[in-house]
Short mmCIF file of C-alpha atoms and ligand atoms in Angstrom, two decimals:
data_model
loop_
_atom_site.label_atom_id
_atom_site.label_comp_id
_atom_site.label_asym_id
_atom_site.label_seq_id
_atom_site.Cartn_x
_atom_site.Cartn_y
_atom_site.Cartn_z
CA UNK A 1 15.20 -25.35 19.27
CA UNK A 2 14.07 -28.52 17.33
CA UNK A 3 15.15 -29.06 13.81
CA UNK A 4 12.90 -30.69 11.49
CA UNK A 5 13.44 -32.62 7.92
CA UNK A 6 11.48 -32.07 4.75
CA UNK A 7 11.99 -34.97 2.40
CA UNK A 8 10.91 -36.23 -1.41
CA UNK A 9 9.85 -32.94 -2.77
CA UNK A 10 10.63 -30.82 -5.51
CA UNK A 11 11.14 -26.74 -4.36
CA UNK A 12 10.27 -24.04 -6.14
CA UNK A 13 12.44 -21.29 -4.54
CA UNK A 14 11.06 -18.04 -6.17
CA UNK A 15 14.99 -16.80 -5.84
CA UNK A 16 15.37 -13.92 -7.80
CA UNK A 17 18.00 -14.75 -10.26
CA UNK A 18 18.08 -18.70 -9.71
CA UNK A 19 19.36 -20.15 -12.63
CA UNK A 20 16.54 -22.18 -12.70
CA UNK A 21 12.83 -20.74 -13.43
CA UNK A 22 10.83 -20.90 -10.51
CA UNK A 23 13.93 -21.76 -8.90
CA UNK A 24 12.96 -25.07 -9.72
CA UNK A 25 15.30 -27.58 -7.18
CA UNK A 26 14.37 -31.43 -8.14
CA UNK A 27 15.04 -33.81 -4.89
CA UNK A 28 15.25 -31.01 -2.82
CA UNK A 29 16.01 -31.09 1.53
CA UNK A 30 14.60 -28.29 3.65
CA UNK A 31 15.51 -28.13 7.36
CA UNK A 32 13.23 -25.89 9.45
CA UNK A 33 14.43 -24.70 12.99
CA UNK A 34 11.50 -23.12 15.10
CA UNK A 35 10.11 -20.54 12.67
CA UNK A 36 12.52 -20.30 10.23
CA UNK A 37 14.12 -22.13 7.43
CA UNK A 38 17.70 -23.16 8.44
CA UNK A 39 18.91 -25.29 5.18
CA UNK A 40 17.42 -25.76 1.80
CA UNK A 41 19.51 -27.66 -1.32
CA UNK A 42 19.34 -30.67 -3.02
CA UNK A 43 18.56 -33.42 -0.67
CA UNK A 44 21.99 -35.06 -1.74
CA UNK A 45 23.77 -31.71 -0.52
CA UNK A 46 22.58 -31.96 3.05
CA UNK A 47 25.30 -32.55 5.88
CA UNK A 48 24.84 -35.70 7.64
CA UNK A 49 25.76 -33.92 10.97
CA UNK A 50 22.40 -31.59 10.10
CA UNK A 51 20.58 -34.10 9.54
CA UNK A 52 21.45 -36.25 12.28
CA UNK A 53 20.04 -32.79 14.67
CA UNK A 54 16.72 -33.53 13.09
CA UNK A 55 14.27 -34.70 15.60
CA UNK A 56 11.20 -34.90 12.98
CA UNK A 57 11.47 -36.10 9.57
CA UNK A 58 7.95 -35.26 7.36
CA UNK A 59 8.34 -37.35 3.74
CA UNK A 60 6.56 -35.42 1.46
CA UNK A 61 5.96 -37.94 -0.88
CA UNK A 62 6.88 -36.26 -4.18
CA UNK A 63 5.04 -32.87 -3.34
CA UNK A 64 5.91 -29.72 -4.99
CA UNK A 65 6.93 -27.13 -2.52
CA UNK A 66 6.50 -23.50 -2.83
CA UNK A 67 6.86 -20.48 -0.53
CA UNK A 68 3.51 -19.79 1.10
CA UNK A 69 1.01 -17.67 -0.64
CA UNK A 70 0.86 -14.27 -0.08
CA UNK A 71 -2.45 -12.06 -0.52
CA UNK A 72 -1.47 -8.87 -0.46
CA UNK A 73 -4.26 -6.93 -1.10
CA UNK A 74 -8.03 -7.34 0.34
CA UNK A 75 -10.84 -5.96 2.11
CA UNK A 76 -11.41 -8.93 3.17
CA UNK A 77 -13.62 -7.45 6.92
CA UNK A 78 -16.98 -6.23 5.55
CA UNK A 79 -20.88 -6.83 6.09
CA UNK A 80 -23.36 -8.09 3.82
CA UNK A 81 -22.90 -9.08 0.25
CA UNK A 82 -23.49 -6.72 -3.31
CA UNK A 83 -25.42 -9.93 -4.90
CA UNK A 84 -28.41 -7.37 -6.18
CA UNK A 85 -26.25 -4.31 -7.69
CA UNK A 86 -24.53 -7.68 -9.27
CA UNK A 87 -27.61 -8.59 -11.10
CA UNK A 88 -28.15 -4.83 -11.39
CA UNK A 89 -24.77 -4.64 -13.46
CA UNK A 90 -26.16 -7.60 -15.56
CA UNK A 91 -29.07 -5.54 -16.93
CA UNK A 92 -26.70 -2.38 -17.86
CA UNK A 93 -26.07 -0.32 -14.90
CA UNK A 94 -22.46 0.18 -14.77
CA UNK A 95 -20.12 0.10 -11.35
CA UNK A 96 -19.74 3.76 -11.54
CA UNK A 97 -23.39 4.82 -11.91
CA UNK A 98 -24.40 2.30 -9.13
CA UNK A 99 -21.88 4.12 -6.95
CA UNK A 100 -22.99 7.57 -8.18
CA UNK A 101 -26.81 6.58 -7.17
CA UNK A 102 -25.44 5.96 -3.66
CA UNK A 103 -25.10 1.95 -3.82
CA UNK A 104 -21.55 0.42 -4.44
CA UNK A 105 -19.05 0.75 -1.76
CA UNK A 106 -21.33 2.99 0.41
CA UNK A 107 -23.84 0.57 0.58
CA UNK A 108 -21.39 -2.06 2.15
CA UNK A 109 -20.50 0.77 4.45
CA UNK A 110 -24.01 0.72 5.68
CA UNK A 111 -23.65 -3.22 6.11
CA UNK A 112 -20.51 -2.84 8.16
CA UNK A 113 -21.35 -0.31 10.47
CA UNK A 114 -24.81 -2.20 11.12
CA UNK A 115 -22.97 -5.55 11.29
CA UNK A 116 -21.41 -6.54 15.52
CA UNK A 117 -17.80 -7.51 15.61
CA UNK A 118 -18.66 -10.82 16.02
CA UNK A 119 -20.69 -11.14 12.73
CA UNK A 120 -17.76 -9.65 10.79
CA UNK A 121 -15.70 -12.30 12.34
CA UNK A 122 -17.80 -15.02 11.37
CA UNK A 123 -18.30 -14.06 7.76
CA UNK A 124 -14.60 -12.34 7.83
CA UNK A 125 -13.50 -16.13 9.25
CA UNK A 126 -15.38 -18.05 5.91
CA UNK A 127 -13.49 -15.83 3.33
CA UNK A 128 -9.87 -16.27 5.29
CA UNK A 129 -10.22 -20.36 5.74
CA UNK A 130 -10.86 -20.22 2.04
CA UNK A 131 -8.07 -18.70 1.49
CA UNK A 132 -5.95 -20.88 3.67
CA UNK A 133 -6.81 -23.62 2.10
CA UNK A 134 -5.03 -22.97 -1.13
CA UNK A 135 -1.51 -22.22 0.92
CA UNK A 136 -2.16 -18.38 1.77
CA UNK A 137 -0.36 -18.07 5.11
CA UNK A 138 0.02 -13.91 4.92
CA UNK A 139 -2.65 -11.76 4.15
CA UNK A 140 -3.46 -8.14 4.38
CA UNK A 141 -6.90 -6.86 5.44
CA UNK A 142 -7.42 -3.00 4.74
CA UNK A 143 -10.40 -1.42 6.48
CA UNK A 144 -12.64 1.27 4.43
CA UNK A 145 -16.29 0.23 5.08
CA UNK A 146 -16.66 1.94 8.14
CA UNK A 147 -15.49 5.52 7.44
CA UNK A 148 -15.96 6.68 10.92
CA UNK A 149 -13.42 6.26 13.90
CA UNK A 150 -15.45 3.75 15.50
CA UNK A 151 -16.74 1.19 12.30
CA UNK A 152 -13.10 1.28 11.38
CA UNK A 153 -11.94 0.63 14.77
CA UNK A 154 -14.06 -2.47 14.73
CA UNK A 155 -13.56 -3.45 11.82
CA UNK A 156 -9.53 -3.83 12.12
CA UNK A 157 -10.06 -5.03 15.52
CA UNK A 158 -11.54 -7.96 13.51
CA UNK A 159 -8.66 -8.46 11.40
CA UNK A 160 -5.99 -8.32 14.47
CA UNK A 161 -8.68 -11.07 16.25
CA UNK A 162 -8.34 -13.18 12.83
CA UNK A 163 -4.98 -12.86 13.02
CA UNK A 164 -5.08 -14.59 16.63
CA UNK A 165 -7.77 -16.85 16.06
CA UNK A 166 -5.74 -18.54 12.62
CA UNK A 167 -2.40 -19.42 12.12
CA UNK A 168 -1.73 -16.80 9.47
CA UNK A 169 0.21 -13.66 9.52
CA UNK A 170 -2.34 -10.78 8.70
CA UNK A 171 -1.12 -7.39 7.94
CA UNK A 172 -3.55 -4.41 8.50
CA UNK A 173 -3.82 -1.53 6.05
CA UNK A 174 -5.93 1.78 7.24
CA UNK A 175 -8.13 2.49 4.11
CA UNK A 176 -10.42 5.27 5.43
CA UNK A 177 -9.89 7.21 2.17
CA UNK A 178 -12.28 4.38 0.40
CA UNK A 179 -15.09 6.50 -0.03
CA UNK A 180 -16.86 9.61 1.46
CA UNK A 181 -19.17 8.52 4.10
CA UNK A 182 -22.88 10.09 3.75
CA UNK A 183 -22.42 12.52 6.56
CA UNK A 184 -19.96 14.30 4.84
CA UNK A 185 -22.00 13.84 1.15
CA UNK A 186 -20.21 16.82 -0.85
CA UNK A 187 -17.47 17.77 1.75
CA UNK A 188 -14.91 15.41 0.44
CA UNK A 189 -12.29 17.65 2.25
CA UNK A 190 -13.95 17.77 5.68
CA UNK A 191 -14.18 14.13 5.55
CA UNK A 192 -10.05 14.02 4.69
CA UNK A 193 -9.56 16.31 7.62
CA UNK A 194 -11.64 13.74 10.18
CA UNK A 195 -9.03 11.10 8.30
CA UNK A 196 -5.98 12.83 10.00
CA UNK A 197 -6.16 12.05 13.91
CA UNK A 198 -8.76 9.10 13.36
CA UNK A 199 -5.14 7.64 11.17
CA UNK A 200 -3.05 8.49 14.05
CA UNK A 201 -5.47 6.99 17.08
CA UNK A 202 -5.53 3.70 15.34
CA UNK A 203 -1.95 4.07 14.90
CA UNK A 204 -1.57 4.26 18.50
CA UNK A 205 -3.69 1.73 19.28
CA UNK A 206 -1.84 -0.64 17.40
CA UNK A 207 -3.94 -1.34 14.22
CA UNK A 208 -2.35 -0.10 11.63
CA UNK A 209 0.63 -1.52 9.66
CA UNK A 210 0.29 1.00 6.63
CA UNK A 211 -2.46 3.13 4.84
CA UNK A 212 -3.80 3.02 1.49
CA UNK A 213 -6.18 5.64 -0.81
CA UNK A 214 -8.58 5.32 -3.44
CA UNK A 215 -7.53 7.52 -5.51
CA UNK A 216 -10.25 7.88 -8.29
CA UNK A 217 -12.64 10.31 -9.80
CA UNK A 218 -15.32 8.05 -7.46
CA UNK A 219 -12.47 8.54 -4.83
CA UNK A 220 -9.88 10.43 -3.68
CA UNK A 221 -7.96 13.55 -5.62
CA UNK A 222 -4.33 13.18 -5.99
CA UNK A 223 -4.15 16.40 -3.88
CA UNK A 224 -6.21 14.90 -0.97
CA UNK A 225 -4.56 11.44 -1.43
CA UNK A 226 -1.43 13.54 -0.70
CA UNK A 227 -2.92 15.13 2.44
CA UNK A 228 -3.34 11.28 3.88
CA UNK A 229 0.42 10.62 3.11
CA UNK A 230 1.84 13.58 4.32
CA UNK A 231 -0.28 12.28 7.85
CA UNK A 232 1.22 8.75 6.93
CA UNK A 233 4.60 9.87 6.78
CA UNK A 234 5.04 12.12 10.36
CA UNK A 235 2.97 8.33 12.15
CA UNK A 236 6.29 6.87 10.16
CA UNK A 237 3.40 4.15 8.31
CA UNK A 238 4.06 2.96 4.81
CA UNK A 239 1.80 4.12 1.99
CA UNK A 240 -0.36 1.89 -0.75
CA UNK A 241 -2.66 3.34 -3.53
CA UNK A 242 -5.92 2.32 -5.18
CA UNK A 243 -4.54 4.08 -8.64
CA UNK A 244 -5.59 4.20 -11.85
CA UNK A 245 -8.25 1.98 -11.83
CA UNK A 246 -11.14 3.11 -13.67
CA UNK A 247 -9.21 6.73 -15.38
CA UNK A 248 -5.68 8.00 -15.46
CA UNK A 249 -5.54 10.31 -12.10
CA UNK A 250 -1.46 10.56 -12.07
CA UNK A 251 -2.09 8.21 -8.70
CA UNK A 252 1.13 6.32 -9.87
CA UNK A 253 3.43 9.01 -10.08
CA UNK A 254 2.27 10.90 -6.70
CA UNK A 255 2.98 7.31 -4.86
CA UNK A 256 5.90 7.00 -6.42
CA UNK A 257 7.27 10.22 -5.00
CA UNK A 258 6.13 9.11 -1.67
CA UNK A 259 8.04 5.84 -2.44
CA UNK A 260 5.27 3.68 -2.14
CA UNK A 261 5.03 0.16 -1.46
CA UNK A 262 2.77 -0.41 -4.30
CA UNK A 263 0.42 0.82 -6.27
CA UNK A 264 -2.38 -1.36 -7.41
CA UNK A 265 -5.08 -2.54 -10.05
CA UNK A 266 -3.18 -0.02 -12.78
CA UNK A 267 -5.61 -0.43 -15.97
CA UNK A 268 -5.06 3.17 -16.78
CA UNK A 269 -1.64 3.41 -15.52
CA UNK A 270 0.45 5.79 -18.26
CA UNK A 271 4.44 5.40 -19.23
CA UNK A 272 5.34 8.19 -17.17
CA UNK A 273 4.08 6.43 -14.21
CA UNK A 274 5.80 3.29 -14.94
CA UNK A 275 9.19 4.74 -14.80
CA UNK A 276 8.28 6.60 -11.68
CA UNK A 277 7.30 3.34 -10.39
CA UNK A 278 10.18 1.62 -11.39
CA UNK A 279 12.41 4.21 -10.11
CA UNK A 280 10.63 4.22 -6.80
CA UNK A 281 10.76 0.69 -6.54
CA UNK A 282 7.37 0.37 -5.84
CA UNK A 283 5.55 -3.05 -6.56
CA UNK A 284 2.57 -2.98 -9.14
CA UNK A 285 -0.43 -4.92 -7.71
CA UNK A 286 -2.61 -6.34 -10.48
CA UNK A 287 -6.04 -7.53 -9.98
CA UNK A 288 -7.69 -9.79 -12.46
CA UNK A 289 -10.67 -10.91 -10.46
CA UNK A 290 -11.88 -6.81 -10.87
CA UNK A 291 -10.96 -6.97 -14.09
CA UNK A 292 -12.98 -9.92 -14.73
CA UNK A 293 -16.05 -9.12 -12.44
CA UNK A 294 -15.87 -5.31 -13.55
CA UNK A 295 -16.07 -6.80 -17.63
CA UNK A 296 -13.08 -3.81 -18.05
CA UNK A 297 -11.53 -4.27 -21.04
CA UNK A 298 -8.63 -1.89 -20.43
CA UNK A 299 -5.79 -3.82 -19.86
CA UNK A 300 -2.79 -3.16 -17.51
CA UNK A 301 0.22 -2.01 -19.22
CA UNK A 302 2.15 -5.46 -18.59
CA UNK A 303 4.73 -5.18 -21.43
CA UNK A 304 5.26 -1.46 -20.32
CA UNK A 305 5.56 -2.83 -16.37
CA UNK A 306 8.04 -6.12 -17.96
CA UNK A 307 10.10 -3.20 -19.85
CA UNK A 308 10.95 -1.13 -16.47
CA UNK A 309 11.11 -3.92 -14.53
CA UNK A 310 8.76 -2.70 -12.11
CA UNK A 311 7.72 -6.28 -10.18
CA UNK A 312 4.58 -7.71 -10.13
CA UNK A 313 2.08 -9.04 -7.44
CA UNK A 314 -1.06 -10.51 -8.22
CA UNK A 315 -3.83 -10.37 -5.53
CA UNK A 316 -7.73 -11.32 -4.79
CA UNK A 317 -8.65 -7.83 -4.23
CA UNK A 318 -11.60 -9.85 -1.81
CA UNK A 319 -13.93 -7.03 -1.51
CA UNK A 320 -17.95 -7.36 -1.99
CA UNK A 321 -18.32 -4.86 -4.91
CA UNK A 322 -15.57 -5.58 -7.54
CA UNK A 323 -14.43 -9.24 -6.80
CA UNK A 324 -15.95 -11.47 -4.61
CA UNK A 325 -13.70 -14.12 -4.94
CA UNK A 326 -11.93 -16.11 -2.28
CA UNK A 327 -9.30 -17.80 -4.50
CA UNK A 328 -5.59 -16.66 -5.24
CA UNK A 329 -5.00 -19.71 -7.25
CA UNK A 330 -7.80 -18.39 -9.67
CA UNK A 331 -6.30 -15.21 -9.48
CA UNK A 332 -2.73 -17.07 -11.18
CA UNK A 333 -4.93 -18.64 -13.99
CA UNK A 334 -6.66 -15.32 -14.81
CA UNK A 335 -3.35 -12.98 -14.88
CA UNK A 336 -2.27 -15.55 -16.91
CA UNK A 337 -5.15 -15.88 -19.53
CA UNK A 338 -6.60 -12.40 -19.14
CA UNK A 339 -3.28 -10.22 -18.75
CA UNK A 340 -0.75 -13.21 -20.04
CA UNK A 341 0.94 -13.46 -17.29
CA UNK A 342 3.55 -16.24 -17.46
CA UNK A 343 3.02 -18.98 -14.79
CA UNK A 344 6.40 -17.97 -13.58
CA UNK A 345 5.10 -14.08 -13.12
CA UNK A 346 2.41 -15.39 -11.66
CA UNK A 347 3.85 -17.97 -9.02
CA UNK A 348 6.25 -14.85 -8.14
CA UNK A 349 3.15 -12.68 -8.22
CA UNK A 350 1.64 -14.13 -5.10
CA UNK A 351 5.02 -14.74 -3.39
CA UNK A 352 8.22 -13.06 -3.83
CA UNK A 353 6.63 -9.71 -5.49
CA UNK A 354 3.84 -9.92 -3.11
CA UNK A 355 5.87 -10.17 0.39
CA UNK A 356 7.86 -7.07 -1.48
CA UNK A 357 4.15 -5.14 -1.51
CA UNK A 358 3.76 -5.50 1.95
CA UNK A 359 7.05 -4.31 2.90
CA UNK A 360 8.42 -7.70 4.00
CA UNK A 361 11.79 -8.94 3.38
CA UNK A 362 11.64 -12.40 5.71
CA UNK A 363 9.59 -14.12 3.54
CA UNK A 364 8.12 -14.75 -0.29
CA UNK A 365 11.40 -16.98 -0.94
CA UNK A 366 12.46 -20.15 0.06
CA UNK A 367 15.75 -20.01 1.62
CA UNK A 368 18.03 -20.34 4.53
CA UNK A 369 17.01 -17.38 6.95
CA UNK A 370 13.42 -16.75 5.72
CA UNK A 371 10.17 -17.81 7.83
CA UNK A 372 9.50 -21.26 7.26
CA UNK A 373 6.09 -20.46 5.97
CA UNK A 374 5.39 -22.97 2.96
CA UNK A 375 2.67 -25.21 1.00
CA UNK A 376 3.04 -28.60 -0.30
CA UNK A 377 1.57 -29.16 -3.73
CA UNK A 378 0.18 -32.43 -5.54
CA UNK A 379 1.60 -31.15 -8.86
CA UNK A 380 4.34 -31.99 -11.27
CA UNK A 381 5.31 -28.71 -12.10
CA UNK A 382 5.24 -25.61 -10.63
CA UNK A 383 3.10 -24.08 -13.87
CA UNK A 384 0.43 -26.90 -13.13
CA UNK A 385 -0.72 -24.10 -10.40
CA UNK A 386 -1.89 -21.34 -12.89
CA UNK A 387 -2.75 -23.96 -15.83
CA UNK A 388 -5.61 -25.58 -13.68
CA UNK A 389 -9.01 -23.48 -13.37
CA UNK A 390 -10.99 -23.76 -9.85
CA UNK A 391 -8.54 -27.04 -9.01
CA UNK A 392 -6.92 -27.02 -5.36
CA UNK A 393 -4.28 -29.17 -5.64
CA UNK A 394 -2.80 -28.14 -2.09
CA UNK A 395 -1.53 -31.25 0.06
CA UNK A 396 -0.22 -29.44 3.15
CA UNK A 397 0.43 -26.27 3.99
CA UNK A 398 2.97 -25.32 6.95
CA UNK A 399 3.12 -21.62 9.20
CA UNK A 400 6.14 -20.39 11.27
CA UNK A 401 7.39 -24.32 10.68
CA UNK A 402 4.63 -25.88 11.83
CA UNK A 403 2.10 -28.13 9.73
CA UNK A 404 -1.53 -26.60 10.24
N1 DI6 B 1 -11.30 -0.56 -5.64
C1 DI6 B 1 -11.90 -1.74 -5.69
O1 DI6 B 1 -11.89 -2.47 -6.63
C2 DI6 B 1 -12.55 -1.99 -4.41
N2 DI6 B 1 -12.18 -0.85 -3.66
C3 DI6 B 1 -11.49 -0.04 -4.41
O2 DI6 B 1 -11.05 1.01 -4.01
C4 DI6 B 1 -14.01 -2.12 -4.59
C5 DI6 B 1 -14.78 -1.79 -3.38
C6 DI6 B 1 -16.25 -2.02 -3.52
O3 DI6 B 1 -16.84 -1.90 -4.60
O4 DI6 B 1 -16.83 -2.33 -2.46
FE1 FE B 2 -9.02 -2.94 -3.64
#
């Protein structure tokens, strides 16, 4: 396999425990081999006989390289747009009452199911190129606004077809516990029991990578959200939860005892289900663009989080209704201005933390072994990435070794 040579840059590794922050390695070397990272140290480190194997050599010209971004939680595969309940929101109406009145996420369920595959593909294709462009080469796409076997079908259909159609990794999340369609209007637990074997077809058919639930007083109980991961568990799928985001449901502490990958947005999230968290090991996933968009002003515990060293991920969140919003670099600045974040939380947020939300342990770090996914950055200093607001300073971004 062909060995290539990645000169004149600066690497921010993300190791956990580098003695460095960020990892920070000035005049760094990194030799790729196929897919995967083979060597990575200071450039003064790297054996001639390596080097000499090298049949490309790419001078980076001074670029700051990081790990490739990872957005690890969107809905990313939906129809039409919320623009009206926005301006809706504007005059007063809050987020709840717009869903109560029948408009939030079902009407983007109405959209979707109206919307061909092809259409979600196209619009589907915008939000994911944006995305790309600032160095996001994994993403995850959960379903949720089709609610019936066949609109969810479709719609992660679209995601897999992304996934072949761009060179990034996408990672599919079942999230047909989003909302209770309008055929089952007041038979929430009906609508969990159609959940069951639609889950495990889509399983079968190769669409699902893990499952998620909103579990909210506008969503999902904790008992019903416990139904979905029993279902989860015999299909052997991982589990994710929507928890506390708009009350404290005890979400938290029933995904910890399901050992969860993560549990995300949080506002509400209480002490006890911190250390469940922690103990768990599951990943919190905090979402400033909601935050933002939703005007909360309940803020996620991060000094509770910091204190049980539960780790972080920051995401997008992409979805129509609570952050439309196409930018994970944003996403660094606000976690750091609206949550304070450090940059260094942040950087880690959208790499190491968030390959550890999706379950996966090849990538999120740059070092010998891992996927050579990895972006090249016109900045000084890895903090230069959350400091700027709306900026893409991304020079290059490389998938599975190659530059794309
Ligand atoms: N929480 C969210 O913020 C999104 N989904 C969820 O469970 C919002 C979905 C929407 O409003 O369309
Ligand atoms: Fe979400």
């Amino acid at each position: 396999m062909s060995l290539s040579l990645w000169t004149h840059c600066d690497a921010a590794t993300l190791q956990e425990g580098a003695a460095q922050p960020y990892g920070l390695m000035p005049d760094a070397a990194l030799v790729t081999e196929g897919e995967m990272i083979r060597w990575l140290g200071p450039r003064k480190h790297l054996p001639d006989a390596l080097k000499a194997q090298c049949s490309t050599e790419h001078d980076c010209q001074g670029a700051l390289i990081t790990p490739g971004l990872i957005d690890c939680h969107t809905h990313l595969v939906y129809g039409g747009d919320r623009a009206a309940e926005f301006e809706q929101r504007l005059q007063g109406v809050s987020y709840e009452d717009i869903a109560r009145r029948g408009g939030g996420i079902a009407s983007t369920v109405r959209a979707t199911r109206e919307a061909s595959a092809s259409e979600l593909e196209r619009s589907g294709g915008i939000r994911l190129r944006a995305l790309m462009a600032e160095g996001v080469t994994t993403i995850e796409i959960k379903s949720g606004y089709g609610l019936a076997l066949e609109h969810e079908r479709k719609c992660l259909q679209v995601a897999r077809n992304l996934a072949r159609s761009h060179a990034i990794d996408v990672r599919t999340t079942f999230l047909g516990a989003h909302a209770v369609p309008s055929e089952f209007a007041g038979q929430s637990d009906a609508y969990v029991d159609s959940l069951l074997p639609m889950m495990h077809t889509l399983h079968a058919e190769g669409l699902v990578d893990a499952v998620d639930v909103f579990c909210e007083r506008i969503g999902f109980s904790v008992a019903q959200t416990a139904r979905v991961f029993d279902a989860a568990r015999v299909l052997g799928l991982p589990v994710k939860l929507h928890a506390e985001q708009l009350s404290d449901s005890g979400g938290a502490q029933l995904a910890a005892d399901y050992g969860a990958l993560s549990c995300d947005h949080l506002e509400w999230l209480s002490s006890e289900g911190a250390v469940a968290m922690a103990q768990a090991g599951t990943v919190a996933v905090l979402l400033p663009g909601a935050f933002y968009f939703l005007r909360e002003t309940q803020l996620p515990p991060i000094d509770l989080l910091r204190q049980h060293k539960v780790p972080m991920a920051l995401s997008t969140d992409c979805n129509p209704g609570s952050s439309p919003c196409t930018s994970l670099l944003l996403m660094l600045n606000m976690a750091c201005t609206l949550f304070r974040f450090t940059p260094k939380e942040a950087l880690a947020g959208v790499t190491r933390h968030a390959a550890q939300a999706l379950g996966l342990a090849d990538r999120g770090v740059l070092a010998p072994g891992m996927r050579a996914d990895f972006a090249l950055w016109d900045v000084q200093h890895p903090a230069a990435l959350a400091y700027a607001i709306g900026a893409n300073p991304l020079r290059a971004s490389v998938y599975k070794g190659q530059l794309r």
